[in-house]
PDB file of C-alpha atoms in Angstrom:
ATOM      1  CA  ARG A   1      54.041   9.996 -31.095  1.00  0.00           C
ATOM      2  CA  ALA A   2      52.591   7.495 -33.277  1.00  0.00           C
ATOM      3  CA  VAL A   3      48.942   6.014 -32.803  1.00  0.00           C
ATOM      4  CA  PRO A   4      48.902   2.198 -33.194  1.00  0.00           C
ATOM      5  CA  LEU A   5      45.866   1.015 -36.014  1.00  0.00           C
ATOM      6  CA  TYR A   6      45.205  -1.605 -33.873  1.00  0.00           C
ATOM      7  CA  ASN A   7      44.115  -3.141 -30.765  1.00  0.00           C
ATOM      8  CA  ASP A   8      45.736  -5.425 -29.050  1.00  0.00           C
ATOM      9  CA  SER A   9      43.767  -7.682 -27.530  1.00  0.00           C
ATOM     10  CA  SER A  10      45.696  -9.408 -25.354  1.00  0.00           C
ATOM     11  CA  ARG A  11      45.863  -6.732 -22.752  1.00  0.00           C
ATOM     12  CA  PRO A  12      43.443  -6.543 -20.332  1.00  0.00           C
ATOM     13  CA  VAL A  13      41.207  -3.676 -20.786  1.00  0.00           C
ATOM     14  CA  PRO A  14      40.743  -2.222 -16.616  1.00  0.00           C
ATOM     15  CA  SER A  15      37.162  -1.948 -15.532  1.00  0.00           C
ATOM     16  CA  ARG A  16      35.972   1.570 -15.628  1.00  0.00           C
ATOM     17  CA  ARG A  17      32.882   0.710 -13.343  1.00  0.00           C
ATOM     18  CA  GLY A  18      33.603   2.034  -9.971  1.00  0.00           C
ATOM     19  CA  PRO A  19      32.630  -0.702  -6.975  1.00  0.00           C
ATOM     20  CA  ARG A  20      29.357   0.677  -5.732  1.00  0.00           C
ATOM     21  CA  THR A  21      28.436  -0.223  -9.425  1.00  0.00           C
ATOM     22  CA  ASN A  22      30.118  -3.791  -9.471  1.00  0.00           C
ATOM     23  CA  GLN A  23      28.377  -4.341  -6.372  1.00  0.00           C
ATOM     24  CA  ALA A  24      25.050  -3.232  -7.660  1.00  0.00           C
ATOM     25  CA  MET A  25      26.020  -5.425 -11.372  1.00  0.00           C
ATOM     26  CA  GLU A  26      26.826  -8.507  -9.053  1.00  0.00           C
ATOM     27  CA  ALA A  27      23.784  -8.380  -6.614  1.00  0.00           C
ATOM     28  CA  LEU A  28      21.509  -8.637  -9.739  1.00  0.00           C
ATOM     29  CA  ARG A  29      23.790 -11.464 -11.396  1.00  0.00           C
ATOM     30  CA  ARG A  30      22.467 -13.124  -8.015  1.00  0.00           C
ATOM     31  CA  ILE A  31      18.809 -12.284  -8.470  1.00  0.00           C
ATOM     32  CA  THR A  32      19.399 -13.265 -11.766  1.00  0.00           C
ATOM     33  CA  TYR A  33      20.862 -17.029 -11.282  1.00  0.00           C
ATOM     34  CA  LEU A  34      18.779 -17.292  -8.337  1.00  0.00           C
ATOM     35  CA  VAL A  35      15.768 -17.301 -10.686  1.00  0.00           C
ATOM     36  CA  CYS A  36      16.729 -19.015 -14.133  1.00  0.00           C
ATOM     37  CA  ARG A  37      19.138 -21.132 -12.594  1.00  0.00           C
ATOM     38  CA  PRO A  38      18.119 -21.588  -8.802  1.00  0.00           C
ATOM     39  CA  ALA A  39      20.510 -24.964  -7.831  1.00  0.00           C
ATOM     40  CA  ALA A  40      23.656 -24.178  -9.170  1.00  0.00           C
ATOM     41  CA  GLU A  41      23.399 -20.383  -7.450  1.00  0.00           C
ATOM     42  CA  TRP A  42      22.357 -22.261  -3.725  1.00  0.00           C
ATOM     43  CA  GLU A  43      25.567 -24.088  -4.342  1.00  0.00           C
ATOM     44  CA  ARG A  44      27.633 -20.961  -4.735  1.00  0.00           C
ATOM     45  CA  ILE A  45      25.784 -18.937  -2.012  1.00  0.00           C
ATOM     46  CA  ALA A  46      27.054 -22.293   0.639  1.00  0.00           C
ATOM     47  CA  GLY A  47      30.476 -22.148  -0.429  1.00  0.00           C
ATOM     48  CA  GLU A  48      30.293 -18.162  -0.531  1.00  0.00           C
ATOM     49  CA  ARG A  49      33.006 -16.502   1.910  1.00  0.00           C
ATOM     50  CA  THR A  50      30.776 -13.189   3.276  1.00  0.00           C
ATOM     51  CA  SER A  51      30.007 -11.088   6.299  1.00  0.00           C
ATOM     52  CA  VAL A  52      26.930  -9.862   7.823  1.00  0.00           C
ATOM     53  CA  ASP A  53      28.057  -6.128   7.100  1.00  0.00           C
ATOM     54  CA  GLU A  54      28.614  -7.426   3.545  1.00  0.00           C
ATOM     55  CA  LEU A  55      25.359  -9.256   3.068  1.00  0.00           C
ATOM     56  CA  LEU A  56      23.771  -5.577   5.072  1.00  0.00           C
ATOM     57  CA  ARG A  57      24.553  -3.499   2.848  1.00  0.00           C
ATOM     58  CA  ARG A  58      25.172  -5.165  -0.886  1.00  0.00           C
ATOM     59  CA  TYR A  59      21.828  -7.255  -0.568  1.00  0.00           C
ATOM     60  CA  ILE A  60      19.261  -6.512   2.956  1.00  0.00           C
ATOM     61  CA  LEU A  61      19.012  -3.055   3.194  1.00  0.00           C
ATOM     62  CA  PRO A  62      18.719  -1.991  -0.757  1.00  0.00           C
ATOM     63  CA  LEU A  63      16.222  -4.495  -1.382  1.00  0.00           C
ATOM     64  CA  ALA A  64      14.750  -3.659   1.722  1.00  0.00           C
ATOM     65  CA  ALA A  65      13.864  -0.210   0.508  1.00  0.00           C
ATOM     66  CA  LEU A  66      12.602  -0.842  -2.698  1.00  0.00           C
ATOM     67  CA  ALA A  67       8.790  -1.845  -1.030  1.00  0.00           C
ATOM     68  CA  PRO A  68       9.392   1.581   0.970  1.00  0.00           C
ATOM     69  CA  ILE A  69      10.345   3.785  -2.116  1.00  0.00           C
ATOM     70  CA  ALA A  70       7.561   2.330  -4.449  1.00  0.00           C
ATOM     71  CA  THR A  71       5.052   2.645  -2.073  1.00  0.00           C
ATOM     72  CA  PHE A  72       5.912   6.365  -0.976  1.00  0.00           C
ATOM     73  CA  ILE A  73       5.249   7.491  -4.505  1.00  0.00           C
ATOM     74  CA  GLY A  74       2.169   5.543  -4.673  1.00  0.00           C
ATOM     75  CA  MET A  75       0.706   7.056  -2.091  1.00  0.00           C
ATOM     76  CA  LYS A  76       1.871  10.591  -2.859  1.00  0.00           C
ATOM     77  CA  THR A  77       0.614  10.217  -6.377  1.00  0.00           C
ATOM     78  CA  PHE A  78      -2.450   7.246  -6.314  1.00  0.00           C
ATOM     79  CA  ASP A  79      -4.087   8.490  -3.148  1.00  0.00           C
ATOM     80  CA  ARG A  80      -8.275   8.179  -3.105  1.00  0.00           C
ATOM     81  CA  SER A  81      -8.381  11.498  -5.179  1.00  0.00           C
ATOM     82  CA  TRP A  82      -6.905   9.621  -7.668  1.00  0.00           C
ATOM     83  CA  HIS A  83      -9.474   6.646  -7.231  1.00  0.00           C
ATOM     84  CA  PRO A  84     -11.664   6.479  -3.913  1.00  0.00           C
ATOM     85  CA  ASP A  85     -11.849   2.398  -4.641  1.00  0.00           C
ATOM     86  CA  GLN A  86      -8.416   1.564  -6.262  1.00  0.00           C
ATOM     87  CA  GLY A  87      -5.845   4.248  -4.852  1.00  0.00           C
ATOM     88  CA  TYR A  88      -4.065   4.346  -1.314  1.00  0.00           C
ATOM     89  CA  LEU A  89      -5.933   5.433   1.704  1.00  0.00           C
ATOM     90  CA  VAL A  90      -2.900   6.411   3.926  1.00  0.00           C
ATOM     91  CA  PRO A  91      -3.350  10.161   5.113  1.00  0.00           C
ATOM     92  CA  ALA A  92      -0.431  12.194   3.684  1.00  0.00           C
ATOM     93  CA  ASP A  93       0.784  13.143   7.360  1.00  0.00           C
ATOM     94  CA  GLN A  94       1.442   9.523   7.803  1.00  0.00           C
ATOM     95  CA  ILE A  95       2.833   8.690   4.358  1.00  0.00           C
ATOM     96  CA  PHE A  96       6.745   9.100   5.803  1.00  0.00           C
ATOM     97  CA  GLY A  97       5.886   7.133   8.914  1.00  0.00           C
ATOM     98  CA  ALA A  98       4.343   4.229   7.167  1.00  0.00           C
ATOM     99  CA  ALA A  99       7.447   3.906   4.879  1.00  0.00           C
ATOM    100  CA  ALA A 100       9.845   3.875   7.489  1.00  0.00           C
ATOM    101  CA  THR A 101       8.106   1.152   9.286  1.00  0.00           C
ATOM    102  CA  THR A 102       7.851  -0.606   6.545  1.00  0.00           C
ATOM    103  CA  PHE A 103      11.083  -0.573   5.599  1.00  0.00           C
ATOM    104  CA  PHE A 104      12.744  -1.150   9.084  1.00  0.00           C
ATOM    105  CA  ALA A 105      10.136  -4.606   9.136  1.00  0.00           C
ATOM    106  CA  ILE A 106      11.240  -5.912   6.060  1.00  0.00           C
ATOM    107  CA  VAL A 107      15.084  -5.634   7.440  1.00  0.00           C
ATOM    108  CA  GLY A 108      14.164  -6.830  11.249  1.00  0.00           C
ATOM    109  CA  SER A 109      11.968  -9.974   9.749  1.00  0.00           C
ATOM    110  CA  ILE A 110      14.975 -10.661   7.443  1.00  0.00           C
ATOM    111  CA  PHE A 111      17.356 -11.120  10.396  1.00  0.00           C
ATOM    112  CA  ALA A 112      14.614 -12.307  13.111  1.00  0.00           C
ATOM    113  CA  LEU A 113      14.236 -15.229  10.132  1.00  0.00           C
ATOM    114  CA  ALA A 114      17.862 -16.205  10.231  1.00  0.00           C
ATOM    115  CA  ALA A 115      17.407 -16.305  14.045  1.00  0.00           C
ATOM    116  CA  ILE A 116      15.169 -18.523  14.368  1.00  0.00           C
ATOM    117  CA  MET A 117      15.835 -20.700  11.529  1.00  0.00           C
ATOM    118  CA  VAL A 118      19.014 -21.531  13.627  1.00  0.00           C
ATOM    119  CA  LEU A 119      17.329 -21.885  16.887  1.00  0.00           C
ATOM    120  CA  ILE A 120      14.887 -24.905  15.347  1.00  0.00           C
ATOM    121  CA  ALA A 121      17.916 -26.356  13.382  1.00  0.00           C
ATOM    122  CA  PRO A 122      19.120 -28.342  16.926  1.00  0.00           C
ATOM    123  CA  MET A 123      15.494 -30.131  16.427  1.00  0.00           C
ATOM    124  CA  TYR A 124      16.723 -31.312  12.557  1.00  0.00           C
ATOM    125  CA  ARG A 125      20.092 -32.332  14.084  1.00  0.00           C
ATOM    126  CA  ARG A 126      21.668 -29.335  12.219  1.00  0.00           C
ATOM    127  CA  ARG A 127      23.379 -26.697  14.151  1.00  0.00           C
ATOM    128  CA  PRO A 128      23.981 -23.961  11.401  1.00  0.00           C
ATOM    129  CA  ASP A 129      26.112 -20.632  12.347  1.00  0.00           C
ATOM    130  CA  PHE A 130      24.077 -17.595  12.123  1.00  0.00           C
ATOM    131  CA  LEU A 131      25.597 -15.798   8.847  1.00  0.00           C
ATOM    132  CA  SER A 132      24.531 -19.102   7.309  1.00  0.00           C
ATOM    133  CA  ALA A 133      20.994 -18.716   8.331  1.00  0.00           C
ATOM    134  CA  LEU A 134      21.253 -15.067   7.064  1.00  0.00           C
ATOM    135  CA  LYS A 135      22.688 -15.977   3.468  1.00  0.00           C
ATOM    136  CA  VAL A 136      19.053 -18.452   3.087  1.00  0.00           C
ATOM    137  CA  SER A 137      16.934 -15.776   4.814  1.00  0.00           C
ATOM    138  CA  ILE A 138      18.273 -12.956   2.227  1.00  0.00           C
ATOM    139  CA  HIS A 139      18.681 -14.238  -0.746  1.00  0.00           C
ATOM    140  CA  GLY A 140      15.635 -16.411  -0.563  1.00  0.00           C
ATOM    141  CA  ALA A 141      13.335 -13.281   0.227  1.00  0.00           C
ATOM    142  CA  SER A 142      15.119 -11.904  -2.634  1.00  0.00           C
ATOM    143  CA  PRO A 143      12.125 -12.110  -5.335  1.00  0.00           C
ATOM    144  CA  LEU A 144       9.834 -11.462  -2.849  1.00  0.00           C
ATOM    145  CA  LEU A 145      11.771  -7.998  -2.007  1.00  0.00           C
ATOM    146  CA  LEU A 146      12.485  -7.265  -6.062  1.00  0.00           C
ATOM    147  CA  SER A 147       8.385  -7.581  -6.559  1.00  0.00           C
ATOM    148  CA  GLY A 148       8.408  -4.509  -4.275  1.00  0.00           C
ATOM    149  CA  VAL A 149       8.966  -2.007  -6.960  1.00  0.00           C
ATOM    150  CA  VAL A 150       5.617  -2.323  -8.816  1.00  0.00           C
ATOM    151  CA  LEU A 151       3.457  -1.672  -5.405  1.00  0.00           C
ATOM    152  CA  LEU A 152       2.942   2.362  -7.154  1.00  0.00           C
ATOM    153  CA  LEU A 153      -0.553   0.612  -7.047  1.00  0.00           C
ATOM    154  CA  PRO A 154      -2.031  -1.559  -4.253  1.00  0.00           C
ATOM    155  CA  VAL A 155      -3.895  -4.051  -6.244  1.00  0.00           C
ATOM    156  CA  LEU A 156      -0.101  -4.892  -8.080  1.00  0.00           C
ATOM    157  CA  VAL A 157      -0.119  -6.621  -4.628  1.00  0.00           C
ATOM    158  CA  VAL A 158      -1.017  -9.945  -6.972  1.00  0.00           C
ATOM    159  CA  VAL A 159       2.713  -9.165  -8.052  1.00  0.00           C
ATOM    160  CA  SER A 160       3.976 -10.144  -4.718  1.00  0.00           C
ATOM    161  CA  MET A 161       1.714 -13.048  -4.015  1.00  0.00           C
ATOM    162  CA  VAL A 162       3.240 -14.503  -7.086  1.00  0.00           C
ATOM    163  CA  ALA A 163       6.974 -13.889  -6.039  1.00  0.00           C
ATOM    164  CA  LEU A 164       6.288 -15.311  -2.177  1.00  0.00           C
ATOM    165  CA  CYS A 165       5.316 -18.701  -4.083  1.00  0.00           C
ATOM    166  CA  TYR A 166       8.777 -18.428  -5.733  1.00  0.00           C
ATOM    167  CA  THR A 167      10.413 -17.142  -2.687  1.00  0.00           C
ATOM    168  CA  LEU A 168       9.107 -20.210  -0.610  1.00  0.00           C
ATOM    169  CA  PHE A 169      10.545 -22.542  -3.378  1.00  0.00           C
ATOM    170  CA  LEU A 170      13.687 -21.139  -2.818  1.00  0.00           C
ATOM    171  CA  TYR A 171      13.805 -21.041   0.759  1.00  0.00           C
ATOM    172  CA  HIS A 172      13.275 -24.797   0.681  1.00  0.00           C
ATOM    173  CA  LEU A 173      16.274 -25.461  -1.658  1.00  0.00           C
ATOM    174  CA  GLY A 174      18.575 -23.163   0.276  1.00  0.00           C
ATOM    175  CA  VAL A 175      18.043 -24.501   3.604  1.00  0.00           C
ATOM    176  CA  THR A 176      18.930 -28.100   1.982  1.00  0.00           C
ATOM    177  CA  ARG A 177      21.926 -26.997   0.446  1.00  0.00           C
ATOM    178  CA  VAL A 178      23.241 -24.114   3.279  1.00  0.00           C
ATOM    179  CA  LEU A 179      21.627 -25.104   6.310  1.00  0.00           C
ATOM    180  CA  GLU A 180      22.088 -29.187   5.195  1.00  0.00           C
ATOM    181  CA  ILE A 181      18.182 -29.623   6.087  1.00  0.00           C
ATOM    182  CA  ARG A 182      17.192 -32.858   4.472  1.00  0.00           C
ATOM    183  CA  GLU A 183      15.216 -32.195   1.412  1.00  0.00           C
ATOM    184  CA  ASP A 184      11.768 -34.402   2.809  1.00  0.00           C
ATOM    185  CA  GLN A 185      11.841 -31.828   6.129  1.00  0.00           C
ATOM    186  CA  PHE A 186      10.096 -29.466   4.036  1.00  0.00           C
ATOM    187  CA  GLU A 187       7.997 -28.344   7.640  1.00  0.00           C
ATOM    188  CA  PHE A 188      11.439 -26.597   8.555  1.00  0.00           C
ATOM    189  CA  ILE A 189       9.988 -23.334   6.496  1.00  0.00           C
ATOM    190  CA  GLY A 190       6.652 -23.611   7.374  1.00  0.00           C
ATOM    191  CA  ILE A 191       7.986 -23.822  11.196  1.00  0.00           C
ATOM    192  CA  SER A 192      10.235 -21.069  10.751  1.00  0.00           C
ATOM    193  CA  LEU A 193       8.052 -18.870   9.085  1.00  0.00           C
ATOM    194  CA  LEU A 194       5.069 -19.069  11.485  1.00  0.00           C
ATOM    195  CA  LEU A 195       7.329 -18.018  14.300  1.00  0.00           C
ATOM    196  CA  LEU A 196       8.363 -15.341  11.959  1.00  0.00           C
ATOM    197  CA  THR A 197       4.411 -14.607  11.615  1.00  0.00           C
ATOM    198  CA  PHE A 198       4.183 -14.734  15.650  1.00  0.00           C
ATOM    199  CA  VAL A 199       7.397 -12.648  16.780  1.00  0.00           C
ATOM    200  CA  SER A 200       5.777  -9.821  13.621  1.00  0.00           C
ATOM    201  CA  ILE A 201       2.289 -10.137  15.837  1.00  0.00           C
ATOM    202  CA  MET A 202       3.946  -9.293  18.938  1.00  0.00           C
ATOM    203  CA  ALA A 203       6.633  -6.619  17.537  1.00  0.00           C
ATOM    204  CA  GLY A 204       3.425  -5.021  16.332  1.00  0.00           C
ATOM    205  CA  MET A 205       1.827  -5.153  19.603  1.00  0.00           C
ATOM    206  CA  ILE A 206       3.946  -3.657  21.243  1.00  0.00           C
ATOM    207  CA  ALA A 207       5.524  -1.051  18.646  1.00  0.00           C
ATOM    208  CA  ALA A 208       1.552   0.172  18.863  1.00  0.00           C
ATOM    209  CA  SER A 209       1.303   0.052  22.782  1.00  0.00           C
ATOM    210  CA  VAL A 210       4.027   2.651  22.900  1.00  0.00           C
ATOM    211  CA  GLY A 211       3.135   4.461  20.129  1.00  0.00           C
ATOM    212  CA  LEU A 212       5.513   3.788  17.609  1.00  0.00           C
ATOM    213  CA  ILE A 213       3.216   3.114  14.927  1.00  0.00           C
TER     214      ILE A 213
END
């Protein structure tokens, strides 16, 4: 059988990448666009049809795992024996528990922030559904969660501080595009995060009182 000596470019070449690879590439594209052209990407997110399950699998769980994995490696490698001041000071028998607690705390915080946004939105004459609020909660936090990959050393938390500043900016754009909060009502984000901090402290106290942490 003769083999053609040319490429028929009119025929589409099927992608050999599996669904997991395609999802990872889409997540990476989204994060890149949120950094480079956030306003346009928020408009796309606002009109996107998705589900809580899809957001959980494609964005929340993978991004929430970055910081715990990085700190787990850091606590194993760069402990007090590496440097008494700049290394992690977590005892060896508590490293896994600390990483696991961080992971579940991040996931819980994403859902808690979305719930808080839904609860206080009527104060601003808006009644968003939980799915829309969850979009804002996870996509707005993408830079902060992505910065977790550098937490091999405690001193690198400064990178997360910079990412936090950009996350606040993304949240401001997200609530205006997705939840339709007015742009001059920027205190919506501040109140939401303040309530999240309170909820996190209370949850930590309860968990400590029953011996979970």
